[in-house]
Tab-separated table of C-alpha atoms in Angstrom:
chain	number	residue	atom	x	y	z
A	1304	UNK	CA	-36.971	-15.069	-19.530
A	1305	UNK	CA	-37.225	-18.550	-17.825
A	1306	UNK	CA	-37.705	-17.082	-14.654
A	1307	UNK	CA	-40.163	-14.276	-13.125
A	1308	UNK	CA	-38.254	-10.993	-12.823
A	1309	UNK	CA	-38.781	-10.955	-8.898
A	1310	UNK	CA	-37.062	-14.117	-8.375
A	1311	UNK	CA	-34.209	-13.320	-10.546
A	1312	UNK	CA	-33.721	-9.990	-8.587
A	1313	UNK	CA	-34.295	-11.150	-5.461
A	1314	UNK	CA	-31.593	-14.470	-6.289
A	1315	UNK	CA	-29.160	-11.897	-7.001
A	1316	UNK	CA	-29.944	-9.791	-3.963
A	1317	UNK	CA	-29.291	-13.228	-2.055
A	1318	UNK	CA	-26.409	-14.580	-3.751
A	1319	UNK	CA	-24.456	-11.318	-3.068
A	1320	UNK	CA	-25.109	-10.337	0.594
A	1321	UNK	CA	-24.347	-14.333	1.240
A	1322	UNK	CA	-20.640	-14.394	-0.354
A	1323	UNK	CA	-20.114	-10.470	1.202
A	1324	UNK	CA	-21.096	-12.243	4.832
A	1325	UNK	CA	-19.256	-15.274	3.979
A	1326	UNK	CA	-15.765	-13.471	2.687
A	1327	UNK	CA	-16.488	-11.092	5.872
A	1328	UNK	CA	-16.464	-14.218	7.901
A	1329	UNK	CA	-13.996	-16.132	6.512
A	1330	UNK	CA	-11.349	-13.396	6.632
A	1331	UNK	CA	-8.833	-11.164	4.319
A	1332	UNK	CA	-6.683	-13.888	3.456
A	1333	UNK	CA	-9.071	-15.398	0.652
A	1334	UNK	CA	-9.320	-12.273	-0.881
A	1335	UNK	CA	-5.078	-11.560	-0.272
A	1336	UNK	CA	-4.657	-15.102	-2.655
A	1337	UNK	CA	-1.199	-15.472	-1.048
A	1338	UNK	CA	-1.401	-19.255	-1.619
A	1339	UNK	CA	-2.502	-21.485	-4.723
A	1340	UNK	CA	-5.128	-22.671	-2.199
A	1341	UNK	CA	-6.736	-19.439	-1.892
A	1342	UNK	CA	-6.565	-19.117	-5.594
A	1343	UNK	CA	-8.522	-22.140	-6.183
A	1344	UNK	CA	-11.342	-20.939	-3.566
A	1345	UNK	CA	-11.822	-17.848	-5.821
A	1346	UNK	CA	-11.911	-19.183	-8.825
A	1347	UNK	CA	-14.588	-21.842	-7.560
A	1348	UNK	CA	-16.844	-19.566	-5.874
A	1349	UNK	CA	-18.506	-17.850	-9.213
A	1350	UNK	CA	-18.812	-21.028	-10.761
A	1351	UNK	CA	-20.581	-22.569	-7.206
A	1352	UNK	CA	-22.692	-19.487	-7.045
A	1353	UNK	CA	-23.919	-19.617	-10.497
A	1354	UNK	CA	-27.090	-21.511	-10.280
A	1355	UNK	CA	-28.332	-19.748	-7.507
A	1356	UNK	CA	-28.357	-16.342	-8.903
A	1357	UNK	CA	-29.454	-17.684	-12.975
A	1358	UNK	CA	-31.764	-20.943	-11.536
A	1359	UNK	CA	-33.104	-22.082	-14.546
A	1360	UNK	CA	-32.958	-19.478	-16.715
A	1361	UNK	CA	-30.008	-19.408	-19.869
A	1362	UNK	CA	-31.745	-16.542	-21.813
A	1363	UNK	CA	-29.214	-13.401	-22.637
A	1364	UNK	CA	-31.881	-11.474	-20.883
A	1365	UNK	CA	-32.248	-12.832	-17.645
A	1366	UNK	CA	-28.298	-12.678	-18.043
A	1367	UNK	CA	-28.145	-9.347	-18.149
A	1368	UNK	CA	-30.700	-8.327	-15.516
A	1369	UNK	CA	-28.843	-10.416	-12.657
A	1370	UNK	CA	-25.681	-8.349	-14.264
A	1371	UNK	CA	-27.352	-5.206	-13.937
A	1372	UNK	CA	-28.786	-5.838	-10.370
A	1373	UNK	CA	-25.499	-7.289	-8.952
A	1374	UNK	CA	-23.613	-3.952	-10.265
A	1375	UNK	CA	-26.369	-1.826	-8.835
A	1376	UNK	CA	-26.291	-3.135	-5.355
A	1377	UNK	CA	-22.095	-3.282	-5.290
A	1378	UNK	CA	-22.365	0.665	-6.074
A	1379	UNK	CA	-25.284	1.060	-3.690
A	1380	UNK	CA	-23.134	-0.622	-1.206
A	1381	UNK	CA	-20.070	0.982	-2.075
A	1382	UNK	CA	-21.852	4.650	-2.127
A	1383	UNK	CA	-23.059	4.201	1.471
A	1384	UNK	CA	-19.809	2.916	3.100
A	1385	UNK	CA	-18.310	5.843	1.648
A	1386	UNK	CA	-20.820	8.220	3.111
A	1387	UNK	CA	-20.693	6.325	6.617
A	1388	UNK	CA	-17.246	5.265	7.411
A	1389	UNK	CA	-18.128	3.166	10.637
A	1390	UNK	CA	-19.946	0.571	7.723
A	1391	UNK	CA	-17.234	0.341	5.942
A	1392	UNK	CA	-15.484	-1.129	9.262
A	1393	UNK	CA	-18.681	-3.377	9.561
A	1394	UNK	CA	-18.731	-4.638	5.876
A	1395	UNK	CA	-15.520	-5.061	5.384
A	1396	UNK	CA	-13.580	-5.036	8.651
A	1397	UNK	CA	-10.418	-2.886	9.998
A	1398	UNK	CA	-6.451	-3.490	9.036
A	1399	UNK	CA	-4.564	-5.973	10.719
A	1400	UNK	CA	-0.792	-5.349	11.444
A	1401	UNK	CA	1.236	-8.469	10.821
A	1402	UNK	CA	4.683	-7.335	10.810
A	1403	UNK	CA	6.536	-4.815	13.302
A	1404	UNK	CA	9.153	-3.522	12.997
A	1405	UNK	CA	10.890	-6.621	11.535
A	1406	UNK	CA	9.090	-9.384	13.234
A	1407	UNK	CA	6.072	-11.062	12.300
A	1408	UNK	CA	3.255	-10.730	14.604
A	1409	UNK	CA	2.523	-14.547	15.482
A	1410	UNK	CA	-0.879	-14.023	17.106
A	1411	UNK	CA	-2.143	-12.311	13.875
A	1412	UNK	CA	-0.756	-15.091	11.619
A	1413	UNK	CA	-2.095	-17.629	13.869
A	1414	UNK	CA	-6.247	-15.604	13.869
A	1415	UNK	CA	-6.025	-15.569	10.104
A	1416	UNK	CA	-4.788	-18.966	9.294
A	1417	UNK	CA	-1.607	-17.731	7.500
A	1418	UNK	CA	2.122	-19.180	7.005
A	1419	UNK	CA	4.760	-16.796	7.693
A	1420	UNK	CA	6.482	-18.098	4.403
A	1421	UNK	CA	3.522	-16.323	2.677
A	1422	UNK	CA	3.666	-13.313	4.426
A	1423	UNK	CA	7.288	-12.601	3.656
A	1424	UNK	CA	6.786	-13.664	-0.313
A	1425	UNK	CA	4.491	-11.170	-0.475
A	1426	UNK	CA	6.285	-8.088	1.483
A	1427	UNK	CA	9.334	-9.035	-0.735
A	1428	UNK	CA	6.704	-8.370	-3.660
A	1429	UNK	CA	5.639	-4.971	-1.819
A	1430	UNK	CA	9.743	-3.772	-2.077
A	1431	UNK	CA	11.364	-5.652	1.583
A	1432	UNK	CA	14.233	-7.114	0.658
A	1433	UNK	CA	14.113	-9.080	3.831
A	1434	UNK	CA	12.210	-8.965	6.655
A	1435	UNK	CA	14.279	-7.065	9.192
A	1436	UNK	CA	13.546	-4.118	6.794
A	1437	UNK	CA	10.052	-3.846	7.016
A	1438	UNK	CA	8.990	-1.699	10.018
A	1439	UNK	CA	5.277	-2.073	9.452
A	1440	UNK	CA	3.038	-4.603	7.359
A	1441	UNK	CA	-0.523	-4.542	7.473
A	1442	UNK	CA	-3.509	-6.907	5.448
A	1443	UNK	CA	-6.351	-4.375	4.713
A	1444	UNK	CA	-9.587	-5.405	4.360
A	1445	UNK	CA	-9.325	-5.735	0.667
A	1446	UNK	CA	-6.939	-8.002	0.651
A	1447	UNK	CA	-3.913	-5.984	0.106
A	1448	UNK	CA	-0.872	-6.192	1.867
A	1449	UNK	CA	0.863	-2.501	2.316
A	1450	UNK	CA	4.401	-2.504	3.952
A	1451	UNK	CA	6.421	0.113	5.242
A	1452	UNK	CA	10.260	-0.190	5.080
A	1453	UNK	CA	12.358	1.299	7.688
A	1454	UNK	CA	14.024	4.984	6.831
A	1455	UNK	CA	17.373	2.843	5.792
A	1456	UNK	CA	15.610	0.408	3.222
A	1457	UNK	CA	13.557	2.991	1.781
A	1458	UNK	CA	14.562	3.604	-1.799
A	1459	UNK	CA	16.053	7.578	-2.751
A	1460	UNK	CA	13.282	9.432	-3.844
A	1461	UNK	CA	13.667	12.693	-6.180
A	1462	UNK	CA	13.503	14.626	-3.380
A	1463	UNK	CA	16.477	13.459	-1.213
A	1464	UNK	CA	18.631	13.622	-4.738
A	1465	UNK	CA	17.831	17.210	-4.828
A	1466	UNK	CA	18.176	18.230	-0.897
A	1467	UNK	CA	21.530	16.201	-1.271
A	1468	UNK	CA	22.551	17.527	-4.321
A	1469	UNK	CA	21.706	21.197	-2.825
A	1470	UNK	CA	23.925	20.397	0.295
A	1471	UNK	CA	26.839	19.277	-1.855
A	1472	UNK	CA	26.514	22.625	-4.004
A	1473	UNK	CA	26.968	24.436	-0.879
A	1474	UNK	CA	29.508	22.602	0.811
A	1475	UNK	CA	31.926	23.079	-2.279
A	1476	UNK	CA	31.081	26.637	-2.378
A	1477	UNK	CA	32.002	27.158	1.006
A	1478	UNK	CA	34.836	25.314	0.305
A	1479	UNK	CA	35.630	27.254	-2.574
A	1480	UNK	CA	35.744	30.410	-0.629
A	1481	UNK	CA	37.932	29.206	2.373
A	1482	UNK	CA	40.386	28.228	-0.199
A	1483	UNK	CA	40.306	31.384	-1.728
A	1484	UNK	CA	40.169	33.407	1.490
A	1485	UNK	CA	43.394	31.490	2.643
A	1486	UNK	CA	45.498	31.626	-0.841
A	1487	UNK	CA	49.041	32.102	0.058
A	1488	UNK	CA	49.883	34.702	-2.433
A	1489	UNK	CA	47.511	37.255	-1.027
A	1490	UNK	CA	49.598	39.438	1.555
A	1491	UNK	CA	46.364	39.061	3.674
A	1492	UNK	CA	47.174	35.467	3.780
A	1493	UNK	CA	50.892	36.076	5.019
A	1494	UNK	CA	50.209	38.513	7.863
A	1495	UNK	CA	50.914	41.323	5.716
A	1496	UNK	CA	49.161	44.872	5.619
A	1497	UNK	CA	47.749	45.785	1.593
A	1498	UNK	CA	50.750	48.394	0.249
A	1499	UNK	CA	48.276	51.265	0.524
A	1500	UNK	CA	47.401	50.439	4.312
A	1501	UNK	CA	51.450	50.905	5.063
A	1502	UNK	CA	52.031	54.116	7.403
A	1503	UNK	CA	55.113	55.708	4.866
A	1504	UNK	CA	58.142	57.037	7.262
């Protein structure tokens, strides 16, 4: 190794709670990509970064280590933002609505920097045909955009095949018997007593 084991470790350490502050900072629409611009920023940020956490060092060895160290502090991270949930709101930040019940919400689009154009690409991705269907679409903090159609846009699941297939069964059954019931050739049916219910003279 071309460089001491401290300073590799301690790069690493660096490197990663600098990009976590600086995505933190710079909000969920980097890590959303919903533009070619956003794209490029990603791609661009391991290759700026790479110095920093290697230095001078090319060996497989030193390699590895700032490997190993950058996975260990991601799961230590992870681990204790699982185990305190008010972190994870400090690390990574909270949801943020963008749609409402088929209208975008301009003062979000406006704090994040995004177009409305990209917004609706990517709902229409998530299922929305169109915006008026979308009752609720929120950017979590990863990045993800999760959308909520309204009750008429939502596809048929397995479950409303069956209930609806169990309400037709029973409609034509009841059906079924009111025809039956009602048959004209039954004397019941004409107002006429059964032949053994007749009183005989």
């Amino acid at each position: 190794m071309q460089v001491p084991v401290i300073e590799k470790v301690l790069r690493t350490v660096l490197v990663y709670g600098g990009l976590a502050g600086l995505l933190r900072l710079g909000g969920k629409r980097d890590l959303a990509q919903l533009n070619s611009f956003d794209l490029v920023v990603m791609l661009l940020l391991s290759n700026v970064v790479q110095n920093a956490v290697i230095g001078n060092d090319n060996s497989l060895t030193g390699g590895l280590l700032g490997a190993a160290v950058l996975i260990a502090i991601n799961a230590g991270v992870v681990r204790l933002s699982n185990r305190h949930p008010r972190l994870t709101r400090v690390f990574e930040g909270s949801p943020t609505v963008l749609v409402k019940d088929g209208r975008p919400v301009a003062g979000a689009l406006r704090r994040l920097g995004l177009r409305r154009a990209d917004v609706i690409a990517a709902c229409r991705q998530q299922g929305a045909g169109n915006i008026s269907e979308i009752k609720e679409a929120t950017l979590s903090p990863g990045g993800t955009i999760v959308v909520t159609l309204t009750d008429d846009a939502r596809d048929v699941t397995i479950r409303d095949l069956r209930a609806e297939n169990a309400r037709l069964v029973e409609q034509l059954r009841t059906e079924l018997l009111d025809a039956l019931h009602e048959r004209p050739g039954r004397p019941e049916a004409a107002g006429q007593q059964p032949q053994d219910a007749r009183t005989t003279p």
